Every structure is written in C-alpha cells, then in structure tokens.
Amino acid sequence: MIPFAVFVFGLVVGSFLNAFIYRLEVQEGLSSIPHGHKKADLTVMRGRSFCPRCGHTLSWKDLVPLLSFLLLQGRCRYCKEKISLRCPFIELSTAFVFSFIFIYLLDGRLQNIVHFTYLLAIASLLIVIFAYDLKHFLIPDKILYPAIGLVFLWRAYEVWSLNNLGLIGNRKLEIGNFEPLIFALLSA
C-alpha cells in the first residue's frame, strides 16, 4: 500500500510542479498570462490556478492530477483548448521517480525519513530544471541555487550524523569524517 501512496503523492507533487514551472515562466517573462490576471498576483504559493489560455479559474475537479486530464480528454473544460502534454508527462514522471526512489533506492523501507525527503526534494528540483530547460534552453538561478544549497545542507547533515558533533560518546572529529562535505565542495 505504501508504494501506491508514494505514487499518488508523486502525482500530486507533479501537479504542483506544473503550476510552479508555469508561474516561474510568467515571472521570468517567458510566458504570458491571460487578460484579467496580474503577474504580481502569481507567486508559487499565492493565486488560484487558471487556464493559461482563457484565464478561467479552475475548480478542484479540474485539478485532480492525471485523472482530470484524461476525463477532459486533454482539453480545458471552459474554452476547449488543448492542454499541453507537458502537464500529464510531468505528473507521471514525478510519480514514477518518487516510486523508483522508494522501491529501489530505499528498498521499500522508510527507515530514514530525512533521507527520503531529501531525495524527493532533489528529484523535484531536477524535474523542474529539466522541464524548464527543455522548453526555454535555460536553467533558472532561482532553482539552481536552492538546489545547490540543499545538497550542501544534506552533506553537512551527513557529516553531523557521522560525527555526531563529538557530543555523544568518545568520537573524535577527524578530517576523514568530513569526506562527504569535502567531496561535494571539490566537485562544486
């Protein structure tokens, strides 16, 4: 049951990533918004979803990941314009990547929720980078820098968890224990 829940969670996150990518394109001036909507009102966490062509605000039944696309036969309920195939592709890709991470990389066990969350966050950022780059041949710094920061924080967490900061037991802080962080900095 957990792999199915991870798959559905991936569909939901993929739907969010679609909205995030579109809003990022609008903020960067690479996509237009329909009449009646303001660029300033569109942020990642604010503003209702709407059809990018007719501008009609979408209801919950228009936003069910993958299912709405299939039931509406890939068209907007209101203006009947085609919905980009990028939407279901990103939703499905995110669901499959999340499932792959859970089943193959974590062996179907949630032993370390921090590691699982980190892998899902990195996968989500890479999907955004891939989709954005595929369409615009650009990798936005607004995504790249947070991804780099997240990897750095993860490597620091690995060092902390390896060394436990010398607070428990008689462990010594040795340079060899900092290898994950050192290798990350060298490769950067």
PDB file of C-alpha atoms in Angstrom:
ATOM      1  CA  MET A   1       0.000   0.000   0.000  1.00  0.00           C
ATOM      2  CA  ILE A   2       2.871   2.400   0.750  1.00  0.00           C
ATOM      3  CA  PRO A   3       4.291   2.259  -2.831  1.00  0.00           C
ATOM      4  CA  PHE A   4       0.855   3.193  -4.169  1.00  0.00           C
ATOM      5  CA  ALA A   5       0.639   6.100  -1.709  1.00  0.00           C
ATOM      6  CA  VAL A   6       4.114   7.253  -2.815  1.00  0.00           C
ATOM      7  CA  PHE A   7       2.967   7.070  -6.472  1.00  0.00           C
ATOM      8  CA  VAL A   8      -0.162   9.163  -5.740  1.00  0.00           C
ATOM      9  CA  PHE A   9       1.932  11.623  -3.745  1.00  0.00           C
ATOM     10  CA  GLY A  10       4.228  11.898  -6.783  1.00  0.00           C
ATOM     11  CA  LEU A  11       1.213  12.721  -8.983  1.00  0.00           C
ATOM     12  CA  VAL A  12       0.170  15.475  -6.569  1.00  0.00           C
ATOM     13  CA  VAL A  13       3.685  16.902  -6.371  1.00  0.00           C
ATOM     14  CA  GLY A  14       3.928  16.700 -10.177  1.00  0.00           C
ATOM     15  CA  SER A  15       0.755  18.765 -10.447  1.00  0.00           C
ATOM     16  CA  PHE A  16       2.279  21.348  -8.111  1.00  0.00           C
ATOM     17  CA  LEU A  17       5.492  21.332 -10.161  1.00  0.00           C
ATOM     18  CA  ASN A  18       3.463  22.095 -13.308  1.00  0.00           C
ATOM     19  CA  ALA A  19       1.958  25.162 -11.645  1.00  0.00           C
ATOM     20  CA  PHE A  20       5.367  26.141 -10.263  1.00  0.00           C
ATOM     21  CA  ILE A  21       7.025  25.897 -13.695  1.00  0.00           C
ATOM     22  CA  TYR A  22       4.289  27.946 -15.362  1.00  0.00           C
ATOM     23  CA  ARG A  23       4.433  30.624 -12.676  1.00  0.00           C
ATOM     24  CA  LEU A  24       8.209  30.740 -12.894  1.00  0.00           C
ATOM     25  CA  GLU A  25       7.926  31.218 -16.674  1.00  0.00           C
ATOM     26  CA  VAL A  26       5.475  34.084 -16.118  1.00  0.00           C
ATOM     27  CA  GLN A  27       7.728  35.718 -13.513  1.00  0.00           C
ATOM     28  CA  GLU A  28      10.703  35.459 -15.878  1.00  0.00           C
ATOM     29  CA  GLY A  29       8.650  36.942 -18.739  1.00  0.00           C
ATOM     30  CA  LEU A  30       8.816  33.782 -20.859  1.00  0.00           C
ATOM     31  CA  SER A  31       5.076  33.051 -20.788  1.00  0.00           C
ATOM     32  CA  SER A  32       2.134  35.375 -20.984  1.00  0.00           C
ATOM     33  CA  ILE A  33      -0.870  35.383 -18.713  1.00  0.00           C
ATOM     34  CA  PRO A  34      -4.451  35.817 -19.884  1.00  0.00           C
ATOM     35  CA  HIS A  35      -6.434  39.012 -19.512  1.00  0.00           C
ATOM     36  CA  GLY A  36      -7.764  39.595 -16.004  1.00  0.00           C
ATOM     37  CA  HIS A  37      -4.738  38.199 -14.175  1.00  0.00           C
ATOM     38  CA  LYS A  38      -1.769  40.142 -12.871  1.00  0.00           C
ATOM     39  CA  LYS A  39       1.819  38.973 -12.880  1.00  0.00           C
ATOM     40  CA  ALA A  40       2.284  40.347  -9.373  1.00  0.00           C
ATOM     41  CA  ASP A  41      -0.579  38.183  -8.064  1.00  0.00           C
ATOM     42  CA  LEU A  42       1.054  34.985  -9.304  1.00  0.00           C
ATOM     43  CA  THR A  43       3.525  33.582  -6.850  1.00  0.00           C
ATOM     44  CA  VAL A  44       4.349  29.987  -6.091  1.00  0.00           C
ATOM     45  CA  MET A  45       2.121  29.851  -3.025  1.00  0.00           C
ATOM     46  CA  ARG A  46      -0.458  32.507  -3.851  1.00  0.00           C
ATOM     47  CA  GLY A  47      -3.080  32.797  -6.518  1.00  0.00           C
ATOM     48  CA  ARG A  48      -5.633  30.287  -7.784  1.00  0.00           C
ATOM     49  CA  SER A  49      -4.859  28.058 -10.749  1.00  0.00           C
ATOM     50  CA  PHE A  50      -6.377  29.115 -14.045  1.00  0.00           C
ATOM     51  CA  CYS A  51      -6.373  28.123 -17.706  1.00  0.00           C
ATOM     52  CA  PRO A  52      -3.367  29.808 -19.336  1.00  0.00           C
ATOM     53  CA  ARG A  53      -5.410  30.440 -22.478  1.00  0.00           C
ATOM     54  CA  CYS A  54      -8.884  31.627 -21.392  1.00  0.00           C
ATOM     55  CA  GLY A  55      -7.974  32.656 -17.820  1.00  0.00           C
ATOM     56  CA  HIS A  56     -10.929  30.867 -16.215  1.00  0.00           C
ATOM     57  CA  THR A  57     -10.244  29.924 -12.600  1.00  0.00           C
ATOM     58  CA  LEU A  58     -10.042  26.148 -12.298  1.00  0.00           C
ATOM     59  CA  SER A  59     -12.115  24.244  -9.772  1.00  0.00           C
ATOM     60  CA  TRP A  60     -10.934  21.244  -7.751  1.00  0.00           C
ATOM     61  CA  LYS A  61     -12.349  18.811 -10.319  1.00  0.00           C
ATOM     62  CA  ASP A  62     -10.139  20.376 -12.994  1.00  0.00           C
ATOM     63  CA  LEU A  63      -7.039  19.911 -10.858  1.00  0.00           C
ATOM     64  CA  VAL A  64      -7.076  16.201  -9.983  1.00  0.00           C
ATOM     65  CA  PRO A  65      -3.660  15.008 -11.190  1.00  0.00           C
ATOM     66  CA  LEU A  66      -3.763  12.935 -14.391  1.00  0.00           C
ATOM     67  CA  LEU A  67      -7.420  11.968 -13.898  1.00  0.00           C
ATOM     68  CA  SER A  68      -8.731  15.429 -14.863  1.00  0.00           C
ATOM     69  CA  PHE A  69      -6.568  15.424 -17.984  1.00  0.00           C
ATOM     70  CA  LEU A  70      -7.933  12.028 -19.021  1.00  0.00           C
ATOM     71  CA  LEU A  71     -11.589  12.822 -18.225  1.00  0.00           C
ATOM     72  CA  LEU A  72     -11.409  16.160 -20.042  1.00  0.00           C
ATOM     73  CA  GLN A  73      -9.665  14.431 -22.965  1.00  0.00           C
ATOM     74  CA  GLY A  74      -6.728  16.816 -22.724  1.00  0.00           C
ATOM     75  CA  ARG A  75      -8.795  19.977 -23.143  1.00  0.00           C
ATOM     76  CA  CYS A  76      -9.812  22.880 -20.938  1.00  0.00           C
ATOM     77  CA  ARG A  77     -13.338  22.420 -19.578  1.00  0.00           C
ATOM     78  CA  TYR A  78     -14.187  26.064 -20.349  1.00  0.00           C
ATOM     79  CA  CYS A  79     -12.506  27.108 -23.630  1.00  0.00           C
ATOM     80  CA  LYS A  80     -11.913  23.599 -25.058  1.00  0.00           C
ATOM     81  CA  GLU A  81      -8.299  24.469 -25.936  1.00  0.00           C
ATOM     82  CA  LYS A  82      -5.767  21.652 -25.747  1.00  0.00           C
ATOM     83  CA  ILE A  83      -3.846  21.261 -22.515  1.00  0.00           C
ATOM     84  CA  SER A  84      -0.128  20.809 -23.056  1.00  0.00           C
ATOM     85  CA  LEU A  85       1.085  17.217 -22.897  1.00  0.00           C
ATOM     86  CA  ARG A  86       3.790  18.519 -20.585  1.00  0.00           C
ATOM     87  CA  CYS A  87       1.258  18.513 -17.725  1.00  0.00           C
ATOM     88  CA  PRO A  88       0.493  14.782 -17.575  1.00  0.00           C
ATOM     89  CA  PHE A  89       4.087  13.973 -18.527  1.00  0.00           C
ATOM     90  CA  ILE A  90       5.470  15.858 -15.525  1.00  0.00           C
ATOM     91  CA  GLU A  91       2.827  14.392 -13.208  1.00  0.00           C
ATOM     92  CA  LEU A  92       3.553  10.824 -14.337  1.00  0.00           C
ATOM     93  CA  SER A  93       7.309  11.350 -14.384  1.00  0.00           C
ATOM     94  CA  THR A  94       7.264  12.685 -10.848  1.00  0.00           C
ATOM     95  CA  ALA A  95       5.128   9.762  -9.672  1.00  0.00           C
ATOM     96  CA  PHE A  96       7.448   7.211 -11.306  1.00  0.00           C
ATOM     97  CA  VAL A  97      10.601   8.909  -9.998  1.00  0.00           C
ATOM     98  CA  PHE A  98       9.192   9.045  -6.460  1.00  0.00           C
ATOM     99  CA  SER A  99       8.206   5.374  -6.705  1.00  0.00           C
ATOM    100  CA  PHE A 100      11.648   4.470  -8.039  1.00  0.00           C
ATOM    101  CA  ILE A 101      13.310   6.286  -5.148  1.00  0.00           C
ATOM    102  CA  PHE A 102      11.133   4.494  -2.619  1.00  0.00           C
ATOM    103  CA  ILE A 103      11.295   0.991  -4.111  1.00  0.00           C
ATOM    104  CA  TYR A 104      14.835   0.777  -5.484  1.00  0.00           C
ATOM    105  CA  LEU A 105      16.928   3.319  -3.634  1.00  0.00           C
ATOM    106  CA  LEU A 106      15.344   2.810  -0.222  1.00  0.00           C
ATOM    107  CA  ASP A 107      14.401  -0.863  -0.725  1.00  0.00           C
ATOM    108  CA  GLY A 108      10.768  -0.094   0.021  1.00  0.00           C
ATOM    109  CA  ARG A 109      11.510   0.941   3.609  1.00  0.00           C
ATOM    110  CA  LEU A 110      11.169   4.320   5.251  1.00  0.00           C
ATOM    111  CA  GLN A 111      13.999   3.844   7.718  1.00  0.00           C
ATOM    112  CA  ASN A 112      15.264   7.382   7.348  1.00  0.00           C
ATOM    113  CA  ILE A 113      12.528   9.906   6.570  1.00  0.00           C
ATOM    114  CA  VAL A 114      15.113  12.708   6.310  1.00  0.00           C
ATOM    115  CA  HIS A 115      16.974  10.867   3.537  1.00  0.00           C
ATOM    116  CA  PHE A 116      13.701  10.088   1.732  1.00  0.00           C
ATOM    117  CA  THR A 117      12.570  13.723   1.949  1.00  0.00           C
ATOM    118  CA  TYR A 118      15.945  14.920   0.668  1.00  0.00           C
ATOM    119  CA  LEU A 119      15.807  12.573  -2.340  1.00  0.00           C
ATOM    120  CA  LEU A 120      12.237  13.655  -3.189  1.00  0.00           C
ATOM    121  CA  ALA A 121      13.184  17.344  -2.932  1.00  0.00           C
ATOM    122  CA  ILE A 122      16.227  16.910  -5.184  1.00  0.00           C
ATOM    123  CA  ALA A 123      14.200  14.868  -7.678  1.00  0.00           C
ATOM    124  CA  SER A 124      11.534  17.591  -7.751  1.00  0.00           C
ATOM    125  CA  LEU A 125      14.111  20.319  -8.358  1.00  0.00           C
ATOM    126  CA  LEU A 126      15.713  18.278 -11.144  1.00  0.00           C
ATOM    127  CA  ILE A 127      12.316  17.724 -12.799  1.00  0.00           C
ATOM    128  CA  VAL A 128      11.671  21.484 -12.729  1.00  0.00           C
ATOM    129  CA  ILE A 129      15.126  22.142 -14.195  1.00  0.00           C
ATOM    130  CA  PHE A 130      14.590  19.519 -16.900  1.00  0.00           C
ATOM    131  CA  ALA A 131      11.151  20.793 -17.952  1.00  0.00           C
ATOM    132  CA  TYR A 132      12.198  24.448 -17.898  1.00  0.00           C
ATOM    133  CA  ASP A 133      15.425  23.772 -19.793  1.00  0.00           C
ATOM    134  CA  LEU A 134      13.643  21.618 -22.371  1.00  0.00           C
ATOM    135  CA  LYS A 135      11.238  24.426 -23.241  1.00  0.00           C
ATOM    136  CA  HIS A 136      13.426  27.533 -22.866  1.00  0.00           C
ATOM    137  CA  PHE A 137      17.020  26.244 -23.043  1.00  0.00           C
ATOM    138  CA  LEU A 138      17.652  27.952 -19.712  1.00  0.00           C
ATOM    139  CA  ILE A 139      18.309  26.771 -16.188  1.00  0.00           C
ATOM    140  CA  PRO A 140      16.925  29.403 -13.822  1.00  0.00           C
ATOM    141  CA  ASP A 141      19.133  30.513 -10.959  1.00  0.00           C
ATOM    142  CA  LYS A 142      16.000  30.641  -8.782  1.00  0.00           C
ATOM    143  CA  ILE A 143      16.023  26.832  -8.899  1.00  0.00           C
ATOM    144  CA  LEU A 144      19.719  26.087  -9.275  1.00  0.00           C
ATOM    145  CA  TYR A 145      20.961  27.972  -6.217  1.00  0.00           C
ATOM    146  CA  PRO A 146      18.412  26.455  -3.816  1.00  0.00           C
ATOM    147  CA  ALA A 147      19.303  23.003  -5.220  1.00  0.00           C
ATOM    148  CA  ILE A 148      22.995  23.635  -4.559  1.00  0.00           C
ATOM    149  CA  GLY A 149      22.162  24.895  -1.067  1.00  0.00           C
ATOM    150  CA  LEU A 150      20.030  21.828  -0.373  1.00  0.00           C
ATOM    151  CA  VAL A 151      22.833  19.488  -1.423  1.00  0.00           C
ATOM    152  CA  PHE A 152      25.300  21.386   0.752  1.00  0.00           C
ATOM    153  CA  LEU A 153      22.935  21.158   3.734  1.00  0.00           C
ATOM    154  CA  TRP A 154      22.499  17.426   3.109  1.00  0.00           C
ATOM    155  CA  ARG A 155      26.255  16.884   3.026  1.00  0.00           C
ATOM    156  CA  ALA A 156      26.614  18.882   6.245  1.00  0.00           C
ATOM    157  CA  TYR A 157      23.862  16.727   7.789  1.00  0.00           C
ATOM    158  CA  GLU A 158      25.771  13.598   6.705  1.00  0.00           C
ATOM    159  CA  VAL A 159      28.923  14.893   8.381  1.00  0.00           C
ATOM    160  CA  TRP A 160      26.939  15.783  11.502  1.00  0.00           C
ATOM    161  CA  SER A 161      25.298  12.370  11.628  1.00  0.00           C
ATOM    162  CA  LEU A 162      28.656  10.620  11.075  1.00  0.00           C
ATOM    163  CA  ASN A 163      30.473  12.620  13.724  1.00  0.00           C
ATOM    164  CA  ASN A 164      27.507  13.418  15.911  1.00  0.00           C
ATOM    165  CA  LEU A 165      29.456  16.619  16.555  1.00  0.00           C
ATOM    166  CA  GLY A 166      31.522  14.820  19.154  1.00  0.00           C
ATOM    167  CA  LEU A 167      28.773  15.337  21.716  1.00  0.00           C
ATOM    168  CA  ILE A 168      27.892  11.686  22.298  1.00  0.00           C
ATOM    169  CA  GLY A 169      30.486   9.100  23.154  1.00  0.00           C
ATOM    170  CA  ASN A 170      34.208   9.455  22.692  1.00  0.00           C
ATOM    171  CA  ARG A 171      34.168  10.077  18.936  1.00  0.00           C
ATOM    172  CA  LYS A 172      36.843  12.395  17.638  1.00  0.00           C
ATOM    173  CA  LEU A 173      36.321  14.851  14.849  1.00  0.00           C
ATOM    174  CA  GLU A 174      38.695  13.666  12.144  1.00  0.00           C
ATOM    175  CA  ILE A 175      39.242  15.042   8.657  1.00  0.00           C
ATOM    176  CA  GLY A 176      38.247  11.695   7.135  1.00  0.00           C
ATOM    177  CA  ASN A 177      34.789  12.063   8.639  1.00  0.00           C
ATOM    178  CA  PHE A 178      34.266  15.215   6.583  1.00  0.00           C
ATOM    179  CA  GLU A 179      34.710  13.405   3.237  1.00  0.00           C
ATOM    180  CA  PRO A 180      31.089  13.832   2.059  1.00  0.00           C
ATOM    181  CA  LEU A 181      31.292  17.589   2.563  1.00  0.00           C
ATOM    182  CA  ILE A 182      34.825  17.918   1.158  1.00  0.00           C
ATOM    183  CA  PHE A 183      33.955  15.912  -1.979  1.00  0.00           C
ATOM    184  CA  ALA A 184      30.804  17.964  -2.501  1.00  0.00           C
ATOM    185  CA  LEU A 185      32.777  21.219  -2.254  1.00  0.00           C
ATOM    186  CA  LEU A 186      35.526  19.939  -4.567  1.00  0.00           C
ATOM    187  CA  SER A 187      33.046  18.781  -7.191  1.00  0.00           C
ATOM    188  CA  ALA A 188      31.202  22.096  -6.992  1.00  0.00           C
TER     189      ALA A 188
END
